[in-house]
CSV table of C-alpha atoms and ligand atoms in Angstrom, one decimal:
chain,number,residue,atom,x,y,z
M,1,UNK,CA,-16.5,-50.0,13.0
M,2,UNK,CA,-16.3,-46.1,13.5
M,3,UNK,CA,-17.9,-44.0,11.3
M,4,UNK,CA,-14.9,-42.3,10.0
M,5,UNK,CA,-14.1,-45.7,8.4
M,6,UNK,CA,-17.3,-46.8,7.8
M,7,UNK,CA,-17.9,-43.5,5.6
M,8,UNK,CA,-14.5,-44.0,4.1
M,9,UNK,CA,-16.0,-47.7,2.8
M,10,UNK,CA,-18.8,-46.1,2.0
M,11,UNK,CA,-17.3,-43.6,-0.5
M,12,UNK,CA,-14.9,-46.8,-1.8
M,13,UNK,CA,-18.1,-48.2,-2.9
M,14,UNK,CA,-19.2,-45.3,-4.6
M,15,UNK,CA,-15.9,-44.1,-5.9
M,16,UNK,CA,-14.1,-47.0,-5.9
M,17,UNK,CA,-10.4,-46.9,-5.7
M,18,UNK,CA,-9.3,-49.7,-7.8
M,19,UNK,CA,-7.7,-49.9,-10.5
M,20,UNK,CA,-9.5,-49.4,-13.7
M,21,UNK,CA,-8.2,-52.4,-15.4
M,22,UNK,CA,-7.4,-55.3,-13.0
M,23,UNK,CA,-9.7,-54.2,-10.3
M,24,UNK,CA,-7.1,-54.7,-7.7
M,25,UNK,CA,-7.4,-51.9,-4.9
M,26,UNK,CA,-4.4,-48.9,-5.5
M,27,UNK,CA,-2.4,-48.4,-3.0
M,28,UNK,CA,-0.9,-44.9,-1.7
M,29,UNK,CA,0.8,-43.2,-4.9
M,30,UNK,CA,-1.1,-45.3,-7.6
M,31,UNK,CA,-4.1,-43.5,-9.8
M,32,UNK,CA,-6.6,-44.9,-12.1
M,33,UNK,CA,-4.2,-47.9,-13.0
M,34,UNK,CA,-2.2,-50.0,-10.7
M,35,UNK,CA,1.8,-50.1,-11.2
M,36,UNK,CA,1.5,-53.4,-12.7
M,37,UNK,CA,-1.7,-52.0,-15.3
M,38,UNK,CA,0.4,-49.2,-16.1
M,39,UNK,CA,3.5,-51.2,-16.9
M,40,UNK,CA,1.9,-54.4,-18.8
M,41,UNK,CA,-0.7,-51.5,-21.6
M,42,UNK,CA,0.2,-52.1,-24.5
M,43,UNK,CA,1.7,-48.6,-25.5
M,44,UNK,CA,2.2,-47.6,-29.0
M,45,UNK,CA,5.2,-45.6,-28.9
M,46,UNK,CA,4.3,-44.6,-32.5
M,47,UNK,CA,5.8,-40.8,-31.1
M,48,UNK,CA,8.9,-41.8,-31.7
M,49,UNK,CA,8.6,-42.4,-35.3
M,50,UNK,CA,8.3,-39.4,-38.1
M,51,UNK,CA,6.2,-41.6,-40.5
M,52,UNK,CA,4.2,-44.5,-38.6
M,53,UNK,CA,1.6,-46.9,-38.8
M,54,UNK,CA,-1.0,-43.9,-38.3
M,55,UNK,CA,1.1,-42.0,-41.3
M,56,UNK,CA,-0.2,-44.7,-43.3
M,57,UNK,CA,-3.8,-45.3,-42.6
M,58,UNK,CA,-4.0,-41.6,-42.7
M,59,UNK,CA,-3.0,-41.5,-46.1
M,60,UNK,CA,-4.4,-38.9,-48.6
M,61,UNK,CA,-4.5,-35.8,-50.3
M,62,UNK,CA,-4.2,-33.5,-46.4
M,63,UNK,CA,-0.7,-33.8,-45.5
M,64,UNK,CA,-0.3,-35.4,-41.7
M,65,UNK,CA,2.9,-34.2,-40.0
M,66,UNK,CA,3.2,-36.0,-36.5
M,67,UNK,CA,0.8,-38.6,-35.1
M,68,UNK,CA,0.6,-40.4,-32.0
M,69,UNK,CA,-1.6,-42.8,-29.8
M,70,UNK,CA,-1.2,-44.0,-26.4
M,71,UNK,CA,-1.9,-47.8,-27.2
M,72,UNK,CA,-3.2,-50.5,-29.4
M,73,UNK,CA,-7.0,-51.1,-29.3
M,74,UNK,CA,-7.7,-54.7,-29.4
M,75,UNK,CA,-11.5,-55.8,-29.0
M,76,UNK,CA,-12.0,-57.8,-25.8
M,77,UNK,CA,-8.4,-56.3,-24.6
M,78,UNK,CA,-8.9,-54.8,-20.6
M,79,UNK,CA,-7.2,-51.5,-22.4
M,80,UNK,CA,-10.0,-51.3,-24.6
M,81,UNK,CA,-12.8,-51.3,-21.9
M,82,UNK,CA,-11.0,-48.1,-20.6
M,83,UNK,CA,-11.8,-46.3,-23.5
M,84,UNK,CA,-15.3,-47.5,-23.7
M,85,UNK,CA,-15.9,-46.5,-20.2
M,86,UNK,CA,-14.9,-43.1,-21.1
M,87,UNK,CA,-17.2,-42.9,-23.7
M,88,UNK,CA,-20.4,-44.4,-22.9
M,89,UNK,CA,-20.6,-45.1,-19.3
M,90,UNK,CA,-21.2,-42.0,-18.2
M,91,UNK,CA,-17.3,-41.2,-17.5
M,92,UNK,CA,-15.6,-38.3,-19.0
M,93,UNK,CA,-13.1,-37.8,-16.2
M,94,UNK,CA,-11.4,-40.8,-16.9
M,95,UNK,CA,-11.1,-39.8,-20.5
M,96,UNK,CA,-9.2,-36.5,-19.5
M,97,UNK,CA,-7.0,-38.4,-16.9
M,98,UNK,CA,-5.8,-40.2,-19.3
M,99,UNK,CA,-5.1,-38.1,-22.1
M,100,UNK,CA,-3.1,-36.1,-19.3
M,101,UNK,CA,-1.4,-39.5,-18.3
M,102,UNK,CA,-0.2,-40.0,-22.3
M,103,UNK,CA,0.6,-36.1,-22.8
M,104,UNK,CA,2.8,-36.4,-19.4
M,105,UNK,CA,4.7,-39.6,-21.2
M,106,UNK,CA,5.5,-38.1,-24.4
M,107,UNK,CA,5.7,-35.1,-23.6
M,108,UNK,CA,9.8,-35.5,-23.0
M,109,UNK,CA,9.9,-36.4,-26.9
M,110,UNK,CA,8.9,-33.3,-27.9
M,111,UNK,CA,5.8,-34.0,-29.5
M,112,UNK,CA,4.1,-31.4,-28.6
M,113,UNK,CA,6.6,-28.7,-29.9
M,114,UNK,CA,5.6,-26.7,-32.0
M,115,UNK,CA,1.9,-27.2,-31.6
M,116,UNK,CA,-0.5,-23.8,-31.4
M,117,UNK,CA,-3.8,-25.3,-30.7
M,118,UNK,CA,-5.6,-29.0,-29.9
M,119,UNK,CA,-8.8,-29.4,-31.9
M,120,UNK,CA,-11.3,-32.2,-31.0
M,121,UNK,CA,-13.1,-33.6,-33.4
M,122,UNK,CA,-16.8,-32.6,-33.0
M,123,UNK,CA,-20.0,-34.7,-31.9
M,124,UNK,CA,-22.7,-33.4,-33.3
M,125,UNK,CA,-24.7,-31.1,-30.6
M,126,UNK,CA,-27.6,-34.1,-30.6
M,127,UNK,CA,-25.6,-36.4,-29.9
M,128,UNK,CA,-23.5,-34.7,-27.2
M,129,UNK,CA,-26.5,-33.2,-25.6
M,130,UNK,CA,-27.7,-36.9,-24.6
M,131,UNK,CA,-24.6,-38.1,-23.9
M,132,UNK,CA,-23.8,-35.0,-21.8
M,133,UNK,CA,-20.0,-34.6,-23.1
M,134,UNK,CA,-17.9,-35.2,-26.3
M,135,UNK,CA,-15.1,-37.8,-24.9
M,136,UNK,CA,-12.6,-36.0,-27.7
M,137,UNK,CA,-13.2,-32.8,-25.9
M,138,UNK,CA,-12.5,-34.4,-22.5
M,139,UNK,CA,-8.9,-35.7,-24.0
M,140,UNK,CA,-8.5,-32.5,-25.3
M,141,UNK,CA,-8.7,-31.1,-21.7
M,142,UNK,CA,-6.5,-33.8,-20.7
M,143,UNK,CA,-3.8,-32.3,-22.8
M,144,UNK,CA,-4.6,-28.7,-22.1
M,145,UNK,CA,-3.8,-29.6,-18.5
M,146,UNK,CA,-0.3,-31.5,-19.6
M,147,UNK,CA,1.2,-29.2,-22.4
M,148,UNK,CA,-0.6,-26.2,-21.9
M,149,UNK,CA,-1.7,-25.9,-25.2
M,150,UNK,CA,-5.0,-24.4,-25.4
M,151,UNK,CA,-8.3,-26.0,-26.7
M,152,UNK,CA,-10.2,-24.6,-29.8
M,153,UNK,CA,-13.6,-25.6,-31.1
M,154,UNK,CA,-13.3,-24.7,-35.1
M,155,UNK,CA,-14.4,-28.2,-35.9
M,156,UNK,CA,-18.3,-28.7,-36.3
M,157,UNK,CA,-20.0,-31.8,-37.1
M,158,UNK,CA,-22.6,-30.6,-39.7
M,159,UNK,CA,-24.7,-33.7,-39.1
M,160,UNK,CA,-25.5,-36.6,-37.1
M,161,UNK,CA,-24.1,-39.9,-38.5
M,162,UNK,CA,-25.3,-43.2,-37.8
M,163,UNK,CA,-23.5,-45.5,-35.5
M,164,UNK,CA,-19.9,-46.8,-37.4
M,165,UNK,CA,-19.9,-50.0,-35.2
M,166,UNK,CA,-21.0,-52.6,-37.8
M,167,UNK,CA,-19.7,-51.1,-41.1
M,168,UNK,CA,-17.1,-52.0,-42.9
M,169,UNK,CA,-14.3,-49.7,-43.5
M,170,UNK,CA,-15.4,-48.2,-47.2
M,171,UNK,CA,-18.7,-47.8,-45.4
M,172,UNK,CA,-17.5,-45.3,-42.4
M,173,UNK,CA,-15.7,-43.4,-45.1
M,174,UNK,CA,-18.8,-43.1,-46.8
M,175,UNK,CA,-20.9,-42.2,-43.7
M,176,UNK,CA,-18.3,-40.0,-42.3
M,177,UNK,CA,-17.4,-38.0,-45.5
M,178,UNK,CA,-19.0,-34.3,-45.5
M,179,UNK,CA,-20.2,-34.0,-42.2
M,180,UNK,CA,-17.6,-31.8,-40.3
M,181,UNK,CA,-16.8,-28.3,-41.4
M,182,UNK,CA,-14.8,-25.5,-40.1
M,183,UNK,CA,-15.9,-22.5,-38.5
M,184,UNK,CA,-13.6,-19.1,-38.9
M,185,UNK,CA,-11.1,-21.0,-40.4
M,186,UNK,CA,-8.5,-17.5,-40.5
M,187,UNK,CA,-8.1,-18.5,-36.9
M,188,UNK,CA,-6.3,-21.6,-38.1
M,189,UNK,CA,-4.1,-19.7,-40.2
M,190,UNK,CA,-0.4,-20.5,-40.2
M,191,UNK,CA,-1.3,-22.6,-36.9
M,192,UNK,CA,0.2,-26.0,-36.2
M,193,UNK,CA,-3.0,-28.2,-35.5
M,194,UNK,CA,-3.5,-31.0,-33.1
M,195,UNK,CA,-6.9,-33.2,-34.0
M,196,UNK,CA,-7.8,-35.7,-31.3
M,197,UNK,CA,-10.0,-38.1,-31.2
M,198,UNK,CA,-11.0,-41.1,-28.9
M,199,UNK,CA,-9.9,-44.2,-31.3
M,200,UNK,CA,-7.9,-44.0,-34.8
M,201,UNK,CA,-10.0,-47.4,-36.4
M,202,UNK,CA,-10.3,-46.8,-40.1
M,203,UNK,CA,-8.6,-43.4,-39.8
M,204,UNK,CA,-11.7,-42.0,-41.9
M,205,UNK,CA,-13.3,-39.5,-39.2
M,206,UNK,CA,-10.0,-38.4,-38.0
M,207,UNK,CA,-9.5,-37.9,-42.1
M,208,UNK,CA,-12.0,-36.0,-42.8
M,209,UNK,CA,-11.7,-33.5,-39.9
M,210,UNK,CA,-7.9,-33.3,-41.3
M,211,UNK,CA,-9.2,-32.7,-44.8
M,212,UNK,CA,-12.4,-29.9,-43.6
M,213,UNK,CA,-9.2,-28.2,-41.8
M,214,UNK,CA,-7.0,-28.4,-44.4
M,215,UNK,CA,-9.7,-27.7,-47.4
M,216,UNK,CA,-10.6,-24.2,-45.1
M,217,UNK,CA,-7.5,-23.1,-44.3
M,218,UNK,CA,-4.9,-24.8,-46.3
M,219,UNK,CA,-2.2,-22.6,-44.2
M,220,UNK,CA,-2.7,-24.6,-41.2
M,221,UNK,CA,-0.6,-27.7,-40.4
M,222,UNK,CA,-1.8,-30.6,-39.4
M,223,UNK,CA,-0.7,-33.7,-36.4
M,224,UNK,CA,-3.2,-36.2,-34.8
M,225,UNK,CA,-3.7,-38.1,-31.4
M,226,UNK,CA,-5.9,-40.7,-29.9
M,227,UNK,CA,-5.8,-42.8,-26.7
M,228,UNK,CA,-6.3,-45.5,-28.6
M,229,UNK,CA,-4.9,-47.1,-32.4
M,230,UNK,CA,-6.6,-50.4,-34.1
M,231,UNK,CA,-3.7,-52.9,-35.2
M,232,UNK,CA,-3.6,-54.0,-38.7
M,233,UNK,CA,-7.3,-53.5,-40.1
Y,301,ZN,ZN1,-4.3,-53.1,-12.4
């Protein structure tokens, strides 16, 4: 073996060039998901609809103009693991790659018309300093690199809150509620606001970001995104 190819191998094991689904090595023109991953996720295409199934888990007292997700979140589902990946293994990259994958697909729907400014919603310093990134922040640069919008960091989480994972949903609203807050809210005057988060589950952290925005600066109007959406909960 030469060592040209030998490196080459050597880097595949360390960066591996698969696909991050199937595990199937990509071929020439394929990224981060083979054709056939690409093809089979289970995409929302909630875009396309004015009042969706994120409309209505989002439902309250702050007005939500357009949503969007780029596919259903099922537990156990290979789609699911990407997001997972992006959030606690250490792999922000993948995160942004595929918010700029999503923004590049709906982009022709002109769902981003319109919109001034993406906010992601916060992780509180704590926990971001030991994880080493906020995985909102990283879709949010995803975006930034498909629509041009650009990126502002108004939202603050106040406090650390406990892990969600094993609560029910009345639970996460009441664990969630009060912690993020708005800093210089004028700058959100009269500005069309996208909130992004990693997962829409319960709907109740992307909520109350929606409801510290519009509670500031009541001016601003409001759309959400996440990679990924929870079916029926
Ligand atoms: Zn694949």
């Amino acid at each position: 073996m030469g060592l040209t190819s030998w490196l080459g191998d050597l880097a595949g094991m360390i960066y591996p060039n698969v696909c991050e689904v199937c595990a199937n090595t990509l071929v020439h023109g394929e990224h981060t998901l083979c054709l056939h991953c690409l093809h089979d996720m289970p995409r929302t295409r909630l875009h396309t609809q004015s009042f969706n199934e994120i409309h209505k888990r989002l439902a309250g007292h702050t007005p939500i103009s357009k949503a969007a997700a780029y596919f259903y979140y099922y537990r156990e589902n290979p789609y699911a693991e990407l997001i997972h990946r992006a959030k606690y293994n250490n792999r922000p990259a993948l995160a942004k790659t595929l918010a700029r994958m999503f923004a590049e697909e709906i982009m022709p729907s002109g769902f981003f018309d319109g919109i001034d400014l993406i906010l992601p919603v916060p992780l509180h310093y704590l926990k971001e300093l030991k994880r080493g990134y906020n995985q909102s922040h990283e879709i949010a640069k995803g975006l930034r690199e498909a629509t041009g919008i650009e990126i502002a960091d108004n939202l603050i989480a106040k406090k650390a809150h406990s892990t969600q994972t094993r609560r029910s949903a009345f639970e996460r609203w009441l664990n969630t509620g009060n912690i993020y807050t708005v800093a210089e809210p004028h700058e959100l005057a009269g500005k069309h606001i996208l909130i992004v988060d990693d997962v829409i589950t319960t709907g109740a952290t992307v909520l109350h970001c929606a409801d510290a925005v519009h509670i500031n600066e009541p001016s601003a109007e409001i759309s959400v995104t996440a990679l990924g959406f929870t079916h029926g909960i």
